[in-house]
Short mmCIF file of C-alpha atoms in Angstrom, two decimals:
data_model
loop_
_atom_site.label_atom_id
_atom_site.label_comp_id
_atom_site.label_asym_id
_atom_site.label_seq_id
_atom_site.Cartn_x
_atom_site.Cartn_y
_atom_site.Cartn_z
CA MET A 4 65.72 -26.10 54.70
CA THR A 5 65.46 -22.40 54.16
CA THR A 6 62.27 -20.54 54.84
CA ASP A 7 63.21 -16.94 54.21
CA PHE A 8 59.85 -15.80 52.88
CA GLU A 9 59.88 -12.68 55.00
CA PRO A 10 60.39 -10.21 52.14
CA MET A 11 57.06 -11.31 50.63
CA PRO A 12 53.77 -10.68 52.40
CA GLY A 13 52.27 -13.82 53.82
CA ASP A 14 49.95 -16.12 51.94
CA ALA A 15 48.92 -18.61 54.56
CA LYS A 16 47.15 -21.01 52.26
CA HIS A 17 49.99 -21.41 49.86
CA GLU A 18 53.03 -21.23 52.14
CA PRO A 19 53.27 -25.00 52.72
CA SER A 20 53.08 -25.40 48.95
CA ALA A 21 55.93 -22.97 48.44
CA GLU A 22 58.09 -24.64 51.06
CA SER A 23 57.60 -28.08 49.56
CA THR A 24 59.42 -26.99 46.41
CA ALA A 25 62.17 -24.97 48.12
CA ASP A 26 65.05 -27.44 47.99
CA VAL A 27 64.32 -28.73 44.50
CA LEU A 28 64.12 -25.16 43.19
CA ALA A 29 67.33 -24.17 44.96
CA VAL A 30 69.22 -27.09 43.44
CA LEU A 31 67.75 -26.41 40.00
CA TYR A 32 68.75 -22.76 39.96
CA GLU A 33 72.09 -23.19 41.75
CA ARG A 34 73.39 -26.34 40.08
CA VAL A 35 71.30 -27.62 37.19
CA LEU A 36 69.60 -25.08 34.93
CA ARG A 37 71.64 -23.45 32.19
CA VAL A 38 69.85 -20.10 32.11
CA ASP A 39 71.22 -16.59 31.80
CA PRO A 40 69.36 -13.44 32.85
CA SER A 41 71.37 -11.45 30.30
CA ASP A 42 70.04 -13.69 27.51
CA PRO A 43 66.76 -15.11 28.86
CA ALA A 44 65.50 -16.28 25.45
CA SER A 45 68.68 -18.05 24.35
CA GLU A 46 68.03 -21.06 22.12
CA GLN A 47 70.62 -23.02 24.08
CA ARG A 48 69.02 -22.43 27.50
CA ASP A 49 67.26 -25.06 29.54
CA ARG A 50 63.52 -24.53 29.81
CA PHE A 51 62.10 -24.77 33.31
CA TYR A 52 58.29 -24.91 33.53
CA LEU A 53 56.80 -24.36 36.98
CA SER A 54 53.50 -26.11 36.40
CA LYS A 55 52.45 -26.13 40.02
CA GLY A 56 52.17 -22.35 40.05
CA HIS A 57 50.78 -22.18 43.57
CA GLY A 58 53.02 -20.82 46.29
CA PRO A 59 55.58 -19.19 44.01
CA HIS A 60 57.60 -17.60 46.84
CA ALA A 61 60.44 -20.07 46.55
CA TYR A 62 60.43 -19.72 42.77
CA TYR A 63 60.62 -15.94 42.86
CA ARG A 64 63.36 -16.13 45.48
CA GLU A 65 65.47 -18.38 43.23
CA LEU A 66 64.83 -16.17 40.22
CA SER A 67 65.98 -13.25 42.30
CA ARG A 68 69.14 -15.02 43.46
CA ARG A 69 69.89 -15.95 39.87
CA GLY A 70 69.51 -12.34 38.76
CA PHE A 71 66.13 -12.41 37.01
CA ILE A 72 64.30 -10.33 39.63
CA ASP A 73 65.54 -7.25 41.48
CA PRO A 74 65.38 -8.22 45.18
CA ALA A 75 63.50 -4.98 45.90
CA VAL A 76 60.70 -6.19 43.61
CA LEU A 77 60.10 -9.20 45.88
CA GLU A 78 58.49 -6.83 48.37
CA THR A 79 55.79 -5.93 45.86
CA PHE A 80 54.49 -9.54 45.75
CA GLY A 81 50.79 -9.66 44.91
CA ALA A 82 50.33 -5.90 44.51
CA PHE A 83 48.30 -4.54 41.59
CA ALA A 84 51.27 -3.26 39.62
CA SER A 85 53.71 -5.97 40.71
CA PRO A 86 55.11 -8.44 38.15
CA LEU A 87 54.93 -11.05 40.93
CA GLY A 88 51.47 -12.55 41.23
CA HIS A 89 50.33 -15.45 43.35
CA HIS A 90 50.64 -17.37 40.11
CA PRO A 91 53.50 -16.47 37.76
CA ASP A 92 52.94 -14.65 34.46
CA ARG A 93 55.58 -15.12 31.78
CA VAL A 94 54.49 -11.94 30.01
CA ARG A 95 55.33 -9.90 33.11
CA LEU A 96 58.62 -11.51 34.06
CA ALA A 97 61.71 -12.54 32.09
CA GLY A 98 62.91 -15.96 33.15
CA VAL A 99 59.40 -17.28 33.72
CA GLU A 100 58.87 -19.74 30.87
CA ILE A 101 55.13 -20.36 31.33
CA SER A 102 52.23 -18.64 32.98
CA SER A 103 50.72 -21.18 35.36
CA GLY A 104 48.14 -21.53 38.08
CA SER A 105 45.46 -23.81 36.70
CA LEU A 106 46.74 -27.33 37.29
CA GLY A 107 47.60 -29.83 34.61
CA HIS A 108 48.95 -27.50 31.93
CA GLY A 109 52.73 -27.51 32.46
CA LEU A 110 53.54 -31.09 31.57
CA PRO A 111 51.44 -31.08 28.37
CA LEU A 112 53.05 -27.77 27.35
CA ALA A 113 56.47 -29.25 28.10
CA VAL A 114 55.72 -32.15 25.75
CA GLY A 115 55.02 -29.63 22.99
CA ALA A 116 58.22 -27.70 23.76
CA ALA A 117 60.26 -30.91 23.75
CA LEU A 118 58.75 -31.83 20.39
CA ALA A 119 59.67 -28.39 19.04
CA LEU A 120 63.27 -28.73 20.23
CA ARG A 121 63.44 -32.16 18.62
CA ALA A 122 61.99 -30.80 15.38
CA ARG A 123 64.87 -28.34 15.07
CA ASP A 124 67.43 -30.83 16.35
CA ASN A 125 68.29 -28.94 19.53
CA ARG A 126 69.76 -31.77 21.62
CA HIS A 127 71.44 -29.40 24.04
CA SER A 128 68.52 -27.88 25.92
CA ARG A 129 66.49 -29.75 28.49
CA VAL A 130 62.84 -29.17 29.30
CA ILE A 131 62.29 -29.60 33.01
CA VAL A 132 58.78 -29.33 34.42
CA LEU A 133 57.79 -29.26 38.09
CA VAL A 134 54.41 -30.67 39.10
CA GLY A 135 52.76 -31.61 42.37
CA ASP A 136 51.48 -35.05 43.34
CA ALA A 137 47.93 -33.72 43.68
CA GLU A 138 48.30 -31.97 40.34
CA LEU A 139 48.66 -35.41 38.76
CA ASP A 140 44.96 -35.88 39.55
CA GLU A 141 44.31 -33.74 36.48
CA GLY A 142 43.73 -36.15 33.59
CA SER A 143 45.60 -33.93 31.16
CA ASN A 144 48.83 -35.12 32.79
CA GLN A 145 48.02 -38.72 32.00
CA GLU A 146 47.67 -37.77 28.34
CA ALA A 147 51.11 -36.15 28.45
CA ILE A 148 52.82 -38.96 30.37
CA ALA A 149 51.63 -41.54 27.86
CA LEU A 150 52.63 -39.58 24.76
CA ALA A 151 56.03 -38.45 26.08
CA GLY A 152 56.92 -42.04 26.87
CA ARG A 153 55.73 -43.38 23.55
CA LEU A 154 57.53 -40.71 21.52
CA GLY A 155 60.72 -41.11 23.55
CA LEU A 156 61.18 -37.47 24.53
CA GLY A 157 64.60 -37.90 26.07
CA ARG A 158 65.19 -34.19 26.73
CA LEU A 159 62.12 -34.00 28.96
CA THR A 160 62.40 -34.34 32.74
CA ALA A 161 59.45 -34.09 35.11
CA VAL A 162 59.94 -33.54 38.81
CA VAL A 163 56.97 -34.44 41.00
CA ILE A 164 56.95 -32.83 44.43
CA ASP A 165 55.24 -35.54 46.47
CA ASN A 166 53.85 -34.26 49.74
CA ALA A 167 51.06 -36.85 49.69
CA SER A 168 48.44 -34.20 49.04
CA SER A 169 46.50 -36.08 46.35
CA THR A 170 43.06 -36.72 47.84
CA HIS A 171 42.74 -40.28 46.57
CA GLY A 172 46.44 -41.12 46.39
CA TRP A 173 48.46 -43.19 43.93
CA PRO A 174 48.44 -46.89 44.86
CA GLY A 175 51.70 -48.48 43.77
CA GLY A 176 53.51 -45.18 43.92
CA ILE A 177 53.80 -42.26 41.55
CA ALA A 178 56.97 -43.46 39.82
CA SER A 179 55.30 -46.67 38.70
CA ARG A 180 52.74 -44.68 36.70
CA PHE A 181 55.52 -43.12 34.68
CA ALA A 182 57.59 -46.32 34.46
CA LEU A 183 54.65 -48.15 32.92
CA GLU A 184 54.63 -45.55 30.15
CA GLY A 185 58.33 -46.00 29.45
CA TRP A 186 59.92 -43.26 31.53
CA THR A 187 63.05 -43.76 33.62
CA THR A 188 62.39 -42.91 37.24
CA ALA A 189 64.14 -41.83 40.41
CA THR A 190 62.44 -41.49 43.78
CA ILE A 191 64.40 -39.36 46.22
CA ASP A 192 64.22 -37.35 49.42
CA GLY A 193 63.09 -33.93 48.28
CA ARG A 194 65.03 -32.32 51.13
CA ASP A 195 68.36 -33.98 50.31
CA ARG A 196 70.09 -31.55 47.99
CA THR A 197 72.85 -33.98 47.04
CA ALA A 198 70.27 -36.58 46.07
CA ILE A 199 68.29 -33.97 44.13
CA GLU A 200 71.35 -32.90 42.19
CA GLY A 201 72.22 -36.51 41.42
CA ALA A 202 68.74 -37.22 40.13
CA PHE A 203 69.01 -34.29 37.70
CA ALA A 204 72.27 -35.58 36.21
CA ASP A 205 72.04 -34.92 32.50
CA ASP A 206 72.34 -38.53 31.34
CA LEU A 207 71.73 -38.95 27.65
CA ARG A 208 68.47 -40.80 27.38
CA ASP A 209 66.08 -41.69 24.63
CA VAL A 210 63.13 -41.74 27.00
CA PRO A 211 61.80 -39.08 29.37
CA HIS A 212 62.81 -39.06 33.02
CA VAL A 213 60.77 -38.47 36.16
CA ILE A 214 62.09 -37.55 39.58
CA VAL A 215 59.67 -38.11 42.45
CA ALA A 216 60.86 -35.83 45.25
CA ARG A 217 59.23 -36.87 48.50
CA VAL A 218 58.77 -34.22 51.14
CA GLU A 219 56.87 -34.16 54.42
CA ALA A 220 53.12 -34.50 54.01
CA MET A 221 51.04 -31.36 54.27
CA SER A 222 49.47 -31.13 57.70
CA MET B 23 33.45 -28.19 -6.03
CA THR B 24 36.58 -28.85 -3.99
CA SER B 25 35.83 -29.33 -0.34
CA MET B 26 37.33 -26.90 2.15
CA ARG B 27 38.89 -29.81 3.97
CA ASP B 28 40.70 -31.09 0.87
CA ARG B 29 41.99 -27.60 0.24
CA PHE B 30 43.11 -27.34 3.86
CA THR B 31 45.09 -30.55 3.50
CA ALA B 32 46.81 -29.31 0.36
CA VAL B 33 47.61 -25.84 1.69
CA THR B 34 48.90 -27.14 5.01
CA THR B 35 51.00 -29.86 3.39
CA ALA B 36 52.59 -27.24 1.13
CA ALA B 37 53.24 -25.03 4.16
CA LEU B 38 54.98 -27.93 5.93
CA ASP B 39 57.24 -28.35 2.90
CA ALA B 40 58.01 -24.64 2.63
CA ASP B 41 58.37 -23.47 6.24
CA GLU B 42 60.24 -25.32 8.98
CA ARG B 43 58.29 -23.42 11.62
CA VAL B 44 55.03 -25.04 10.58
CA ALA B 45 53.84 -28.14 12.42
CA VAL B 46 50.59 -30.12 12.30
CA VAL B 47 49.14 -31.55 15.49
CA LEU B 48 46.35 -34.11 15.24
CA ALA B 49 44.28 -36.30 17.53
CA ASP B 50 43.66 -39.21 15.14
CA ILE B 51 41.01 -37.24 13.21
CA GLY B 52 42.57 -36.34 9.86
CA ALA B 53 45.75 -38.38 10.41
CA ASP B 54 45.14 -40.29 7.17
CA ARG B 55 45.06 -36.98 5.26
CA PHE B 56 48.52 -36.09 6.49
CA ALA B 57 50.14 -39.51 6.16
CA ALA B 58 52.29 -38.47 3.19
CA ALA B 59 53.30 -35.23 4.89
CA ALA B 60 54.12 -37.14 8.06
CA ALA B 61 56.41 -39.46 6.10
CA ARG B 62 58.35 -36.43 4.82
CA HIS B 63 58.24 -34.46 8.10
CA PRO B 64 57.98 -37.01 10.90
CA ARG B 65 59.01 -34.49 13.56
CA ARG B 66 56.54 -31.81 12.47
CA VAL B 67 53.42 -33.91 11.98
CA VAL B 68 52.42 -35.20 15.40
CA ASN B 69 49.42 -37.40 16.10
CA VAL B 70 48.81 -37.43 19.86
CA GLY B 71 46.06 -40.05 19.71
CA ILE B 72 42.59 -39.37 21.07
CA ARG B 73 43.80 -36.75 23.56
CA GLU B 74 42.29 -33.36 22.80
CA GLN B 75 43.60 -31.52 25.86
CA LEU B 76 47.10 -32.62 24.91
CA LEU B 77 46.38 -31.76 21.27
CA VAL B 78 46.03 -28.09 22.13
CA SER B 79 48.70 -28.01 24.84
CA VAL B 80 51.32 -29.55 22.54
CA ALA B 81 50.56 -26.75 20.10
CA GLY B 82 50.96 -24.32 23.00
CA GLY B 83 54.40 -25.72 23.81
CA MET B 84 55.42 -25.52 20.16
CA ALA B 85 54.22 -21.91 20.01
CA LEU B 86 56.34 -21.09 23.06
CA GLU B 87 59.25 -22.39 21.00
CA GLY B 88 58.47 -20.18 18.03
CA MET B 89 56.79 -22.74 15.81
CA ARG B 90 53.53 -22.17 13.93
CA PRO B 91 51.37 -25.18 14.85
CA VAL B 92 48.22 -26.10 12.95
CA VAL B 93 45.71 -27.98 15.08
CA HIS B 94 42.92 -29.91 13.43
CA THR B 95 39.94 -31.93 14.58
CA TYR B 96 36.17 -31.77 14.91
CA ALA B 97 34.87 -28.44 16.17
CA PRO B 98 33.33 -29.70 19.44
CA PHE B 99 36.48 -31.59 20.43
CA LEU B 100 38.80 -28.77 19.44
CA VAL B 101 36.95 -25.81 20.90
CA GLU B 102 34.60 -27.11 23.57
CA ARG B 103 36.45 -30.06 25.05
CA ALA B 104 39.81 -28.29 25.15
CA PHE B 105 38.61 -24.76 25.80
CA GLU B 106 40.78 -24.04 28.84
CA GLN B 107 43.82 -25.24 26.92
CA ILE B 108 43.00 -22.70 24.20
CA LYS B 109 42.43 -19.99 26.80
CA LEU B 110 45.59 -20.62 28.82
CA ASP B 111 48.09 -22.56 26.69
CA LEU B 112 47.55 -20.58 23.50
CA VAL B 113 46.08 -17.18 24.37
CA HIS B 114 47.20 -16.40 27.93
CA GLN B 115 50.81 -17.51 27.37
CA GLY B 116 51.15 -14.51 25.07
CA ALA B 117 53.41 -16.43 22.67
CA GLY B 118 52.63 -17.04 19.00
CA GLY B 119 49.40 -18.99 19.39
CA ALA B 120 48.24 -21.52 16.81
CA VAL B 121 46.10 -21.99 13.74
CA LEU B 122 43.02 -23.94 14.84
CA VAL B 123 41.19 -25.59 11.96
CA SER B 124 37.93 -27.36 12.66
CA VAL B 125 35.56 -29.48 10.64
CA GLY B 126 31.98 -30.44 11.38
CA ALA B 127 30.66 -26.92 11.93
CA SER B 128 27.13 -26.74 13.39
CA TYR B 129 25.53 -29.80 11.78
CA ASP B 130 27.68 -30.99 8.83
CA ASP B 131 27.49 -34.55 10.12
CA ALA B 132 23.80 -34.23 10.83
CA ASP B 133 23.20 -37.90 11.54
CA ALA B 134 26.08 -38.00 14.05
CA GLY B 135 23.98 -35.99 16.48
CA ARG B 136 24.69 -33.36 19.09
CA THR B 137 28.07 -34.75 20.18
CA HIS B 138 29.52 -33.85 16.79
CA HIS B 139 27.77 -30.48 16.39
CA ALA B 140 29.32 -27.22 17.62
CA PRO B 141 26.96 -24.31 17.00
CA GLY B 142 28.49 -22.59 20.06
CA ASP B 143 32.14 -22.67 18.99
CA VAL B 144 32.38 -19.11 17.68
CA ALA B 145 30.49 -17.65 20.64
CA LEU B 146 32.83 -19.45 23.01
CA LEU B 147 36.03 -18.40 21.23
CA GLY B 148 34.63 -14.89 21.06
CA THR B 149 35.17 -14.60 24.81
CA LEU B 150 38.94 -14.80 24.30
CA PRO B 151 40.77 -11.57 23.48
CA GLY B 152 42.73 -11.37 20.26
CA VAL B 153 41.53 -14.60 18.64
CA THR B 154 40.88 -14.14 14.92
CA ILE B 155 37.83 -16.10 13.78
CA GLN B 156 37.33 -16.95 10.12
CA VAL B 157 34.24 -18.60 8.67
CA PRO B 158 34.94 -19.41 5.02
CA GLY B 159 32.09 -20.35 2.71
CA HIS B 160 34.17 -21.60 -0.24
CA ALA B 161 37.36 -23.62 -0.70
CA ASP B 162 39.13 -20.61 -2.29
CA GLU B 163 38.25 -18.53 0.77
CA ALA B 164 39.46 -21.30 3.05
CA GLU B 165 42.79 -21.39 1.21
CA MET B 166 43.23 -17.61 1.37
CA LEU B 167 42.30 -17.44 5.05
CA LEU B 168 44.54 -20.38 5.95
CA ARG B 169 47.50 -18.81 4.17
CA ARG B 170 46.82 -15.57 6.00
CA ALA B 171 46.63 -17.36 9.35
CA LEU B 172 49.81 -19.34 8.70
CA GLY B 173 51.69 -16.15 7.92
CA ALA B 174 50.36 -14.27 10.92
CA THR B 175 50.97 -14.63 14.65
CA GLY B 176 48.37 -15.12 17.34
CA THR B 177 45.61 -17.67 17.50
CA HIS B 178 43.42 -17.97 14.41
CA TYR B 179 40.34 -20.17 14.23
CA VAL B 180 39.31 -21.29 10.75
CA ARG B 181 35.92 -22.96 10.80
CA LEU B 182 35.62 -25.29 7.82
CA SER B 183 32.27 -26.62 6.68
CA GLU B 184 30.92 -28.98 4.08
CA GLU B 185 28.36 -26.32 3.14
CA LEU B 186 29.70 -24.30 0.22
CA ASN B 187 28.74 -21.09 -1.54
CA THR B 188 28.89 -20.99 -5.35
CA VAL B 189 31.08 -17.91 -5.55
CA ALA B 190 34.14 -16.97 -3.47
CA HIS B 191 34.79 -13.51 -2.05
CA ASP B 192 37.80 -11.90 -0.41
CA GLY B 193 36.79 -12.28 3.24
CA ALA B 194 36.23 -8.63 4.08
CA LEU B 195 32.73 -7.15 4.43
CA THR B 196 31.61 -7.03 0.80
CA ILE B 197 28.33 -5.80 -0.67
CA VAL B 198 27.35 -8.63 -3.00
CA ARG B 199 23.92 -7.23 -3.93
CA PRO B 200 23.74 -3.43 -3.89
CA GLY B 201 20.65 -1.35 -3.24
CA ALA B 202 19.48 1.91 -1.75
CA GLU B 203 21.42 3.02 1.34
CA ALA B 204 18.16 3.32 3.25
CA SER B 205 17.27 -0.32 2.62
CA PRO B 206 17.96 -3.01 5.21
CA LEU B 207 21.41 -4.64 5.05
CA VAL B 208 21.44 -8.44 5.14
CA ILE B 209 24.85 -9.63 6.38
CA VAL B 210 25.69 -13.25 5.58
CA VAL B 211 28.53 -14.93 7.47
CA GLY B 212 30.23 -17.79 5.60
CA PRO B 213 28.21 -20.69 4.18
CA GLY B 214 24.59 -19.87 3.40
CA LEU B 215 25.10 -17.04 0.95
CA ASP B 216 23.30 -18.83 -1.90
CA ASP B 217 20.22 -19.41 0.29
CA ALA B 218 20.27 -15.80 1.49
CA LEU B 219 20.47 -14.43 -2.06
CA GLU B 220 17.57 -16.62 -3.10
CA ALA B 221 15.58 -15.67 -0.01
CA THR B 222 15.96 -11.95 -0.64
CA ARG B 223 15.26 -11.95 -4.38
CA ASN B 224 12.93 -9.03 -5.23
CA LEU B 225 13.11 -7.70 -1.67
CA ALA B 226 14.27 -4.10 -1.16
CA VAL B 227 17.40 -5.07 0.75
CA ARG B 228 21.14 -4.99 0.24
CA VAL B 229 23.14 -8.18 0.82
CA ALA B 230 26.65 -8.18 2.26
CA TYR B 231 29.00 -11.08 2.87
CA VAL B 232 31.82 -11.53 5.35
CA THR B 233 34.04 -14.38 6.57
CA THR B 234 35.96 -12.56 9.31
CA VAL B 235 33.78 -12.31 12.41
CA ARG B 236 36.51 -11.58 15.00
CA PRO B 237 37.70 -8.94 14.90
CA PHE B 238 34.35 -7.94 13.40
CA PRO B 239 34.65 -5.28 10.68
CA ARG B 240 32.86 -2.65 12.79
CA ALA B 241 34.12 0.39 10.87
CA GLU B 242 33.25 -1.16 7.51
CA LEU B 243 29.74 -1.93 8.75
CA ALA B 244 29.26 1.59 10.08
CA ALA B 245 30.47 2.97 6.74
CA THR B 246 27.63 1.26 4.88
CA GLY B 247 25.33 3.83 6.50
CA THR B 248 22.87 1.16 7.57
CA ASP B 249 20.57 1.40 10.56
CA ASP B 250 18.67 -1.81 9.81
CA VAL B 251 20.57 -5.09 9.85
CA VAL B 252 19.57 -8.70 9.25
CA LEU B 253 22.45 -10.90 10.44
CA ILE B 254 22.57 -14.50 9.20
CA GLU B 255 25.16 -16.69 10.94
CA PRO B 256 25.65 -20.47 10.51
CA PHE B 257 26.06 -20.96 14.27
CA LEU B 258 24.23 -19.81 17.41
CA ALA B 259 21.78 -17.03 16.59
CA GLY B 260 23.04 -13.70 17.86
CA THR B 261 26.70 -14.73 18.12
CA SER B 262 27.77 -11.41 16.57
CA SER B 263 24.86 -9.26 17.77
CA ALA B 264 27.02 -7.40 20.26
CA GLU B 265 29.47 -6.59 17.46
CA ILE B 266 26.69 -5.13 15.32
CA SER B 267 25.46 -3.09 18.29
CA ALA B 268 28.97 -1.78 18.95
CA ALA B 269 29.51 -0.92 15.28
CA LEU B 270 26.23 1.03 15.11
CA ALA B 271 26.28 2.42 18.66
CA ALA B 272 26.17 6.02 17.44
CA ARG B 273 22.84 5.64 15.64
CA PRO B 274 19.44 4.14 16.48
CA HIS B 275 19.29 0.82 14.65
CA ARG B 276 17.35 -2.40 14.24
CA LEU B 277 18.80 -5.89 14.29
CA LEU B 278 17.31 -9.24 13.34
CA ALA B 279 19.80 -12.01 14.16
CA LEU B 280 19.22 -15.37 12.48
CA GLY B 281 21.15 -18.55 13.18
CA ILE B 282 20.72 -21.66 15.23
CA ALA B 283 18.19 -20.98 17.96
CA GLU B 284 17.74 -24.57 19.11
CA PRO B 285 21.07 -26.35 19.58
CA GLU B 286 19.39 -29.35 21.23
CA LEU B 287 17.43 -30.25 18.14
CA ARG B 288 17.78 -34.01 18.79
CA ARG B 289 17.33 -34.93 15.15
CA TYR B 290 19.54 -36.86 12.71
CA GLY B 291 18.98 -36.87 8.92
CA THR B 292 20.86 -34.54 6.58
CA ALA B 293 22.48 -31.11 6.80
CA ALA B 294 19.78 -29.75 4.48
CA GLU B 295 17.10 -30.96 6.89
CA HIS B 296 18.88 -29.29 9.79
CA ARG B 297 19.23 -26.04 7.86
CA ARG B 298 15.50 -26.10 7.21
CA ALA B 299 14.69 -26.98 10.81
CA HIS B 300 16.70 -23.98 12.00
CA GLY B 301 14.96 -21.71 9.47
CA LEU B 302 18.20 -21.14 7.61
CA ASP B 303 17.06 -22.40 4.21
CA ALA B 304 15.91 -19.83 1.63
CA ALA B 305 12.24 -20.14 2.55
CA GLY B 306 12.93 -19.82 6.27
CA ILE B 307 15.15 -16.78 5.84
CA ARG B 308 12.57 -15.07 3.59
CA ARG B 309 9.82 -15.82 6.09
CA ALA B 310 11.83 -14.33 8.95
CA ILE B 311 12.76 -11.20 7.02
CA LEU B 312 9.17 -10.56 5.86
CA ALA B 313 7.85 -11.05 9.41
CA HIS B 314 10.47 -8.66 10.73
CA GLN B 315 9.55 -6.02 8.14
CA GLU B 316 5.89 -6.49 9.02
CA SER B 317 6.64 -5.97 12.72
CA LYS B 318 8.47 -2.73 11.90
CA ARG B 319 5.46 -1.39 10.01
CA ALA B 320 3.20 -2.31 12.93
CA MET B 321 5.26 -0.28 15.39
#
């Protein structure tokens, strides 16, 4: 895995969080997401919602590689006038679809976005939302998981970065919680980029899809 | 008289028919009212079940996608239970926001008790920048303010009530009973105008009416020349006191703020009994104004 966080000043608390998402984000921005920095609001784009807004280093790095952020700006991370906060702000940065930080907002927002795309018959764009396994503790996610399954939001994909950080855990596994609500599921090694890419294959579905990406537990 | 809620249903249903950007998001409450609209627009009338956090967040996601969602349920469940969703998913995202339409107000369902009463909703929403807050007192006002909110961007809160005034006004700060410029100005917000007019009969005061409390019409208030205000609001007493102070900051002024002073009343009964208990019936308002005038003379 890559850990080139050097351009951004350290944030000890959140660095493990940032690293846990590194491979999934790299695969998303290199191989999956149809996004274009020259047309960041295109109707036909895929929407990527980083719900787990903690540790955004890896996210900013991928946005920079993809051309949304000038690499020189990465060095301003966290500064007063910087567009790069410790939690992303969509108003400050093209390519950032949602402002996040408080947990349990991204998946419910993604349900609304998927409903909007369905309402105007956009079957091209996907809504992909990244959450953490501890973030699923927030009850708002359970509301979203149930409704997305019941309404058959086939253009919605959730990816859960599972580093076993949920305090009370998920007996039976995370995927089973989604499967019960009618989602298709894939549980993969969150460091295996081939497996990650395969799990994001854009199969036409009439139900939402969850990818549980297991990574090493936080120490 | 037509209820505000019936008018809301009609106006919103017509908006669904006319504008493909409009959506209605419900959490069971009110779903029966939109059954016909849902049959015509199954993808733009969404009932999320009894999930109020999701109710607001779904609207947030729709707003990110350029839609104009209308969100409707009881005031405490819409504003208090899902407050962080309003703060972050509607306001902080900086997208188009939503039209939030509540029912229940402070004590409309008096016998339902505290769980269904939201006297603090406007004060709470007042902490969020850029939220327009409308408190209609008549079905015609509700219709006008809803149409305005649907055609605007940003988050608008329209607080419907079962308490109705006899006459509708245009929403802006309006002098409904003129008098000498030196006389105290009674400002009535939304429902309660009839009681206030009765309470102030034969008193040397002017009476003004307003439905828009955020942004508060500060310049219009200052232009009345008043330095002596009696504010009557159908929610927590003093909710707009800071707005009055800001509007009149350049001149020494008095302010008596009436409203609900005891949100934990722990009584059931009827709305009229609650209004009386809070001193917001005509007799209570008159008593408060006379006592205030007496205290001024004593100073």
